[in-house]
Coordinates of C-alpha atoms and ligand atoms in Angstrom, one line a residue:
X1 CA 6.4 -51.6 25.5
X2 CA 9.4 -50.9 23.6
X3 CA 12.5 -49.2 24.9
X4 CA 12.4 -45.6 23.7
X5 CA 15.2 -44.9 21.3
X6 CA 16.4 -41.8 23.1
X7 CA 17.2 -43.6 26.3
X8 CA 19.8 -45.8 24.6
X9 CA 21.0 -43.0 22.9
X10 CA 21.4 -40.9 26.0
X11 CA 23.6 -43.9 27.5
X12 CA 26.0 -44.4 24.4
X13 CA 26.0 -41.6 22.0
X14 CA 26.3 -42.7 18.7
X15 CA 29.7 -41.9 17.0
X16 CA 29.1 -40.4 13.6
X17 CA 31.7 -41.5 10.9
X18 CA 32.4 -37.8 9.9
X19 CA 33.4 -35.0 12.4
X20 CA 30.7 -32.3 12.4
X21 CA 31.2 -29.1 14.2
X22 CA 28.8 -30.3 17.0
X23 CA 31.0 -33.6 17.4
X24 CA 34.1 -31.2 17.5
X25 CA 32.5 -29.0 20.3
X26 CA 31.0 -31.9 22.1
X27 CA 34.5 -33.2 22.7
X28 CA 35.0 -29.9 24.6
X29 CA 32.1 -30.5 27.3
X30 CA 33.1 -31.5 30.5
X31 CA 30.5 -34.0 30.8
X32 CA 31.7 -35.8 27.8
X33 CA 35.2 -35.9 29.1
X34 CA 34.0 -37.3 32.4
X35 CA 32.4 -40.2 30.5
X36 CA 35.6 -40.8 28.3
X37 CA 37.9 -40.8 31.6
X38 CA 35.5 -43.3 33.3
X39 CA 35.1 -45.3 30.5
X40 CA 39.0 -45.7 30.0
X41 CA 38.9 -47.0 33.7
X42 CA 35.8 -49.4 32.8
X43 CA 33.5 -47.1 34.3
X44 CA 29.9 -47.0 32.9
X45 CA 28.7 -43.6 32.1
X46 CA 27.3 -41.8 35.2
X47 CA 24.6 -39.6 33.4
X48 CA 21.3 -40.2 32.3
X49 CA 20.7 -43.2 34.6
X50 CA 17.1 -44.1 34.3
X51 CA 14.7 -44.5 37.4
X52 CA 11.4 -46.4 37.0
X53 CA 9.7 -44.8 39.7
X54 CA 9.7 -41.6 42.0
X55 CA 12.9 -40.8 43.9
X56 CA 12.9 -40.4 47.5
X57 CA 15.6 -41.3 50.1
X58 CA 16.6 -43.9 47.6
X59 CA 16.3 -44.0 44.0
X60 CA 15.7 -47.3 42.0
X61 CA 17.8 -47.7 39.0
X62 CA 18.1 -51.2 36.8
X63 CA 16.7 -53.3 39.5
X64 CA 18.7 -51.9 42.5
X65 CA 18.1 -49.3 45.1
X66 CA 20.9 -46.5 45.7
X67 CA 20.9 -43.9 48.6
X68 CA 19.8 -40.9 46.9
X69 CA 21.4 -37.5 46.9
X70 CA 20.0 -36.2 43.6
X71 CA 16.4 -35.1 44.4
X72 CA 15.1 -31.5 44.4
X73 CA 12.1 -32.8 46.1
X74 CA 13.4 -31.0 49.5
X75 CA 10.1 -31.4 51.1
X76 CA 9.4 -35.3 50.3
X77 CA 6.0 -34.1 48.8
X78 CA 6.5 -35.5 45.1
X79 CA 4.1 -38.2 44.6
X80 CA 1.9 -37.3 47.6
X81 CA -1.5 -38.8 47.1
X82 CA -3.2 -35.5 47.6
X83 CA -1.3 -34.1 44.5
X84 CA -2.2 -37.5 42.4
X85 CA -5.8 -36.8 43.3
X86 CA -5.5 -33.0 42.1
X87 CA -4.0 -33.8 38.9
X88 CA -6.4 -36.5 37.9
X89 CA -9.2 -34.3 38.8
X90 CA -7.9 -31.2 37.0
X91 CA -6.8 -33.7 33.9
X92 CA -10.6 -34.7 33.9
X93 CA -11.8 -31.1 33.4
X94 CA -8.9 -29.4 31.4
X95 CA -7.1 -32.4 29.8
X96 CA -3.5 -32.1 29.7
X97 CA -2.6 -29.2 27.7
X98 CA -3.6 -25.4 28.2
X99 CA -3.8 -25.3 24.4
X100 CA -2.7 -22.0 23.7
X101 CA -0.6 -19.0 25.0
X102 CA -2.3 -17.8 28.1
X103 CA -2.7 -14.4 26.5
X104 CA -4.7 -15.6 23.8
X105 CA -6.9 -18.3 24.7
X106 CA -4.8 -20.6 27.2
X107 CA -5.7 -18.8 30.6
X108 CA -7.1 -21.5 33.1
X109 CA -8.6 -21.3 36.4
X110 CA -5.5 -23.6 37.7
X111 CA -3.0 -21.0 36.6
X112 CA -5.1 -17.9 38.6
X113 CA -5.4 -20.3 41.6
X114 CA -1.6 -21.0 41.6
X115 CA -0.5 -17.5 41.3
X116 CA -3.1 -16.0 43.9
X117 CA -1.8 -19.1 46.2
X118 CA 1.8 -17.8 45.8
X119 CA 1.0 -14.3 46.2
X120 CA -0.8 -15.3 49.6
X121 CA 2.5 -17.4 50.6
X122 CA 4.8 -14.8 49.5
X123 CA 3.1 -11.7 50.7
X124 CA 3.2 -10.2 47.1
X125 CA 1.0 -8.2 45.1
X126 CA 1.2 -10.3 42.1
X127 CA 2.6 -13.3 40.4
X128 CA 3.3 -14.7 36.9
X129 CA 3.8 -18.4 36.6
X130 CA 5.8 -19.3 33.3
X131 CA 6.0 -22.7 31.7
X132 CA 9.7 -23.2 32.5
X133 CA 11.9 -22.0 35.3
X134 CA 15.0 -21.7 33.1
X135 CA 12.9 -19.7 30.7
X136 CA 11.7 -17.5 33.6
X137 CA 14.9 -16.0 34.1
X138 CA 15.9 -16.0 30.5
X139 CA 12.8 -14.1 29.3
X140 CA 12.2 -11.6 32.4
X141 CA 15.7 -10.3 32.4
X142 CA 15.8 -10.3 28.7
X143 CA 12.8 -8.4 28.4
X144 CA 12.9 -5.9 31.4
X145 CA 16.4 -4.9 30.6
X146 CA 18.0 -3.1 27.7
X147 CA 21.2 -1.8 26.4
X148 CA 21.1 1.1 28.7
X149 CA 20.8 -1.0 31.7
X150 CA 23.2 -2.5 34.1
X151 CA 22.9 -6.0 35.5
X152 CA 25.5 -7.0 38.4
X153 CA 25.0 -10.3 39.1
X154 CA 26.7 -13.0 41.6
X155 CA 29.4 -14.7 40.2
X156 CA 27.9 -18.1 40.9
X157 CA 24.6 -17.0 39.7
X158 CA 22.8 -19.9 37.9
X159 CA 23.1 -20.2 34.2
X160 CA 19.6 -19.2 33.4
X161 CA 20.3 -15.9 35.0
X162 CA 23.5 -15.2 33.5
X163 CA 21.8 -16.2 29.9
X164 CA 19.0 -13.4 30.7
X165 CA 21.6 -10.9 31.5
X166 CA 23.2 -11.8 28.1
X167 CA 19.8 -11.7 26.2
X168 CA 19.1 -8.2 27.7
X169 CA 21.9 -6.4 25.9
X170 CA 22.5 -4.8 29.3
X171 CA 25.8 -3.9 30.5
X172 CA 26.6 -7.0 32.8
X173 CA 29.2 -7.4 35.5
X174 CA 29.5 -10.3 37.9
X175 CA 30.6 -9.6 41.5
X176 CA 32.7 -12.0 43.3
X177 CA 30.8 -14.8 45.0
X178 CA 28.4 -13.3 47.9
X179 CA 30.5 -10.4 48.3
X180 CA 28.7 -7.1 49.1
X181 CA 32.0 -5.2 49.2
X182 CA 32.9 -6.0 45.3
X183 CA 29.0 -5.4 44.4
X184 CA 29.2 -2.0 46.1
X185 CA 32.5 -1.7 44.2
X186 CA 30.8 -1.7 40.8
X187 CA 28.0 0.0 42.0
X188 CA 30.1 3.0 42.8
X189 CA 31.8 2.8 39.8
X190 CA 29.3 1.9 37.1
X191 CA 25.6 2.6 38.5
X192 CA 25.7 6.4 37.5
X193 CA 26.3 5.5 33.8
X194 CA 23.2 3.6 33.3
X195 CA 19.5 4.2 33.5
X196 CA 18.1 1.0 35.2
X197 CA 20.3 -1.3 37.4
X198 CA 19.3 -4.7 39.1
X199 CA 21.2 -6.8 41.2
X200 CA 20.9 -10.5 40.8
X201 CA 21.2 -13.1 43.5
X202 CA 20.4 -16.7 44.3
X203 CA 18.6 -17.2 47.8
X204 CA 20.6 -20.3 48.5
X205 CA 23.4 -21.0 46.2
X206 CA 23.0 -24.3 44.1
X207 CA 26.7 -25.2 44.2
X208 CA 27.8 -24.0 47.8
X209 CA 24.8 -24.1 49.8
X210 CA 25.2 -20.8 51.2
X211 CA 23.1 -17.7 51.7
X212 CA 23.6 -14.2 50.4
X213 CA 23.1 -11.2 52.9
X214 CA 19.8 -10.0 51.7
X215 CA 19.6 -7.3 54.4
X216 CA 22.7 -5.6 53.2
X217 CA 21.7 -6.3 49.6
X218 CA 18.6 -4.5 50.2
X219 CA 20.4 -1.5 51.7
X220 CA 22.7 -1.3 48.6
X221 CA 19.8 -1.5 46.2
X222 CA 18.1 1.4 47.9
X223 CA 21.1 3.3 48.2
X224 CA 21.9 3.1 44.3
X225 CA 18.6 3.2 43.4
X226 CA 18.6 -0.3 41.9
X227 CA 16.1 -3.4 41.6
X228 CA 16.8 -6.7 43.6
X229 CA 16.2 -10.0 42.1
X230 CA 16.1 -12.9 44.2
X231 CA 16.1 -16.6 42.5
X232 CA 14.4 -18.9 45.1
X233 CA 14.8 -22.3 43.5
X234 CA 16.6 -23.6 46.2
X235 CA 15.5 -21.5 49.4
X236 CA 11.5 -21.8 48.7
X237 CA 10.4 -24.4 51.2
X238 CA 13.9 -24.8 52.7
X239 CA 15.0 -21.3 54.7
X240 CA 12.6 -19.8 57.4
X241 CA 10.6 -21.5 60.2
X242 CA 7.6 -21.8 57.5
X243 CA 9.5 -22.5 54.2
X244 CA 8.7 -19.0 53.3
X245 CA 12.2 -18.8 52.0
X246 CA 15.1 -16.0 52.3
X247 CA 12.7 -13.2 53.3
X248 CA 11.5 -15.4 56.3
X249 CA 14.9 -16.2 57.0
X250 CA 16.2 -12.8 57.4
X251 CA 12.8 -11.4 58.3
X252 CA 12.7 -8.6 55.5
X253 CA 9.8 -7.0 54.1
X254 CA 8.7 -9.0 50.9
X255 CA 8.1 -5.6 49.1
X256 CA 12.0 -4.7 49.5
X257 CA 12.8 -7.5 46.7
X258 CA 11.3 -6.1 43.4
X259 CA 11.7 -9.8 41.6
X260 CA 11.2 -12.7 43.8
X261 CA 11.8 -15.9 41.4
X262 CA 11.7 -19.4 41.8
X263 CA 11.2 -22.4 39.8
X264 CA 8.1 -24.9 40.4
X265 CA 10.2 -27.9 39.9
X266 CA 11.8 -28.5 43.3
X267 CA 10.0 -27.8 46.6
X268 CA 6.7 -27.4 44.7
X269 CA 7.1 -30.7 42.6
X270 CA 5.9 -29.4 39.3
X271 CA 7.6 -27.8 36.7
X272 CA 7.8 -24.2 35.6
X273 CA 8.7 -20.9 37.3
X274 CA 7.5 -17.8 38.8
X275 CA 8.0 -14.0 39.2
X276 CA 6.4 -12.7 42.2
X277 CA 6.4 -8.7 43.1
X278 CA 4.7 -5.5 42.3
X279 CA 1.5 -5.6 40.3
X280 CA 2.7 -3.0 37.8
X281 CA 6.1 -5.3 37.0
X282 CA 4.0 -8.5 36.8
X283 CA 1.5 -7.1 34.5
X284 CA 4.1 -5.6 32.4
X285 CA 5.5 -9.0 32.1
X286 CA 2.3 -10.9 31.4
X287 CA 1.7 -8.4 28.1
X288 CA 5.2 -8.3 27.1
X289 CA 7.8 -11.1 28.2
X290 CA 8.4 -13.4 25.1
X291 CA 8.7 -16.4 27.2
X292 CA 5.4 -15.8 28.1
X293 CA 3.3 -14.0 25.4
X294 CA 4.8 -16.5 22.7
X295 CA 4.7 -19.8 24.9
X296 CA 2.1 -22.1 25.7
X297 CA 0.5 -21.8 29.4
X298 CA 1.8 -24.5 31.5
X299 CA -0.1 -27.5 31.6
X300 CA -3.1 -26.9 34.1
X301 CA -2.6 -30.3 35.7
X302 CA 1.2 -28.9 36.5
X303 CA -0.5 -25.8 38.2
X304 CA -2.8 -28.0 40.1
X305 CA 0.3 -30.1 41.3
X306 CA 2.2 -26.9 42.4
X307 CA -0.9 -25.3 44.1
X308 CA -1.6 -28.5 46.1
X309 CA 2.4 -29.2 47.1
X310 CA 2.1 -25.5 48.4
X311 CA -0.8 -26.4 50.3
X312 CA 0.8 -29.5 51.9
X313 CA 4.0 -27.4 52.8
X314 CA 2.0 -24.5 54.4
X315 CA -0.1 -27.1 56.5
X316 CA 2.9 -29.4 57.2
X317 CA 5.8 -27.0 58.3
X318 CA 7.3 -30.0 60.0
X319 CA 8.6 -31.2 56.5
X320 CA 10.9 -27.9 56.7
X321 CA 11.9 -28.8 60.1
X322 CA 12.9 -32.4 58.6
X323 CA 14.9 -31.0 55.8
X324 CA 16.5 -28.4 57.9
X325 CA 17.6 -31.0 60.4
X326 CA 18.9 -33.9 58.1
X327 CA 21.0 -31.1 56.2
X328 CA 22.5 -29.8 59.3
X329 CA 23.2 -33.6 60.8
X330 CA 24.8 -34.2 57.1
X331 CA 26.9 -31.0 57.6
X332 CA 27.8 -31.7 60.9
X333 CA 28.7 -35.4 60.5
X334 CA 30.8 -34.5 57.3
X335 CA 32.9 -31.8 59.2
X336 CA 33.2 -34.1 62.1
X337 CA 34.9 -36.4 59.7
X338 CA 37.1 -33.6 58.5
X339 CA 35.7 -33.2 55.2
X340 CA 35.6 -30.0 53.3
X341 CA 32.1 -28.7 53.0
X342 CA 33.1 -25.2 51.7
X343 CA 30.9 -22.4 52.7
X344 CA 27.8 -24.8 53.1
X345 CA 25.3 -23.4 55.9
X346 CA 23.4 -26.7 56.4
X347 CA 20.4 -26.1 54.2
X348 CA 19.4 -28.9 51.5
X349 CA 22.8 -28.3 49.4
X350 CA 26.0 -29.6 50.9
X351 CA 29.0 -29.8 48.6
X352 CA 32.1 -32.0 49.7
X353 CA 34.7 -30.2 47.8
X354 CA 37.1 -32.8 46.5
X355 CA 39.2 -30.7 43.9
X356 CA 40.3 -32.1 40.7
X357 CA 37.6 -33.1 38.3
X358 CA 39.2 -36.2 37.5
X359 CA 39.2 -37.6 41.1
X360 CA 35.8 -36.2 41.7
X361 CA 34.3 -38.2 38.9
X362 CA 36.1 -41.3 40.0
X363 CA 34.9 -40.7 43.3
X364 CA 31.5 -40.5 42.3
X365 CA 31.4 -43.5 40.1
X366 CA 33.0 -45.8 42.9
X367 CA 30.2 -44.4 45.2
X368 CA 27.6 -45.4 42.8
X369 CA 29.3 -48.9 42.7
X370 CA 28.8 -49.2 46.7
X371 CA 24.9 -48.0 46.0
X372 CA 25.0 -44.3 46.7
X373 CA 23.9 -41.8 43.9
X374 CA 25.5 -38.4 44.0
X375 CA 26.7 -36.4 41.2
X376 CA 29.9 -34.8 40.4
X377 CA 30.3 -31.4 39.8
X378 CA 33.4 -30.1 38.0
X379 CA 34.8 -27.4 35.7
X380 CA 33.1 -25.5 34.1
X381 CA 30.1 -25.5 36.3
X382 CA 32.6 -24.7 39.4
X383 CA 36.1 -23.3 38.7
X384 CA 39.1 -25.8 38.0
X385 CA 40.3 -27.3 41.2
X386 CA 37.1 -27.1 43.1
X387 CA 35.4 -30.0 41.9
X388 CA 32.7 -31.5 44.3
X389 CA 30.2 -34.0 44.9
X390 CA 27.0 -31.8 45.5
X391 CA 24.6 -33.6 47.9
X392 CA 20.9 -32.5 48.0
X393 CA 19.2 -33.2 51.1
X394 CA 15.6 -34.2 51.2
X395 CA 13.2 -34.3 54.2
X396 CA 12.9 -38.0 53.2
X397 CA 16.5 -38.8 54.0
X398 CA 17.7 -40.8 57.1
X399 CA 20.4 -39.9 59.7
X400 CA 21.7 -43.7 59.2
X401 CA 22.0 -43.0 55.3
X402 CA 23.8 -39.8 55.9
X403 CA 26.5 -41.9 58.2
X404 CA 26.7 -44.6 55.8
X405 CA 27.2 -42.4 53.0
X406 CA 29.7 -40.2 54.6
X407 CA 31.8 -43.2 56.0
X408 CA 31.8 -44.5 52.3
X409 CA 33.2 -41.2 50.7
X410 CA 36.0 -41.3 53.4
X411 CA 37.0 -45.2 52.6
X412 CA 36.6 -44.5 48.7
X413 CA 38.7 -41.3 48.5
X414 CA 42.1 -43.2 48.6
X415 CA 40.5 -45.6 46.0
X416 CA 39.6 -42.8 43.6
X417 CA 43.2 -41.2 44.3
X418 CA 44.8 -44.6 43.1
X419 CA 42.4 -44.6 39.9
X420 CA 43.8 -41.2 39.2
X421 CA 47.3 -42.4 39.5
X422 CA 46.7 -45.5 37.5
X423 CA 44.8 -43.3 34.8
X424 CA 47.6 -41.0 34.5
X425 CA 50.2 -43.9 34.4
X426 CA 48.3 -45.5 31.5
X427 CA 47.0 -42.6 29.5
X428 CA 49.8 -39.9 29.6
X429 CA 48.0 -38.2 26.9
X430 CA 45.6 -36.7 29.1
Ligands
PLP1 C1 19.2 -21.3 41.0 C2 18.4 -22.0 39.8 N1 17.5 -21.3 39.2 C3 16.7 -21.7 37.8 C4 16.7 -23.0 37.4 C5 16.1 -23.4 36.6 O1 14.9 -24.0 36.9 P1 14.2 -25.3 36.1 O2 15.2 -26.6 36.4 O3 13.0 -25.6 36.9 O4 14.1 -24.9 34.7 C6 17.6 -24.1 38.5 C7 17.7 -25.2 38.0 O5 18.1 -26.2 38.7 C8 18.4 -23.3 39.6 O6 19.2 -24.2 40.1

């Protein structure tokens, strides 16, 4: 089979002869800067590495296995034979496409089965599954709220939540990361001026690996007559004894949160997103949210994959214990070696805070050369000076790999610093 054109494009973006507005804008992207800095130091492009099989504890790239810290497959379910079987059987019945928006001809049995399975698991009245996780947040917030409303979201809330808040036209403020005090200050001063208000947070923060104080957020939402939306992209399957997420972790009543959101692309090994909550809200979304009404239904095969993944999660809670154990092990081992893990609490996401973007990029590149695959995160995804290597832990990961990796991080830090110094000396222009 010929190599797809896009694969090579992704590795070495073509330089157009004329500078267009887009190429000018691209020069400002931090990813491009990272590639450029790396290239000047003889490092290959660290992005769009193409693996040729499912990524587990290791990822296979260009004929070599790398210890893998870049998978969302938290419970090591992706590629499970039961899922493959369910997908094959579903494809035989439905093909691979829903064929239309669910509202007008695209509704299929696997959609309903998935939504019902999610309601049963989460303890909610109803659920709507969308075709994309990112679009779930954008369209839900964009549709439910309007110019007379107020959206208060955590400063580190995911891009999709911020985009949805913008789209809604509501007044929007971000409160300091994980600070219920700052949120309350905003509620006191702003709430009364608006009709509806929604507080938006993640269940497990994707950059820091810490958990918000959900019981306090519930108190505040009740006290100030607001709604509460929790994005469980990273907490579903990870928090709580049975992986039921942040509600189980804090033992709160699921009905105290108005909009439970998660992607289907992480623990549930598919693609898409859902909103679970009260029936009236979910039905309103089903008849009105543009990202649902004017978009095709998710492929029935994906719905079947997610339902099967959920079945495996429910049947095998030991997977949840495994991801919790390896995450805790990673955190404690890193801390015992004096590394800065920020506010991570030891659940699936553990950053190692490295500071400057430059340094972080070089460190990640050096680790890749040593057979370790971990992505650097730098400004604007996090504040300048708070660059980090973000480690995603999976139930598939081993203690030996964790020790090897952290020892390598420590050994490579002085080498990465030497690269920064050399870069600065050779490229005083920046
Ligand atoms: C917190 C959060 N919400 C939403 C999304 C979007 O989900 P998806 O990638 O499934 O579109 C992500 C993606 O990583 C995320 O981290």
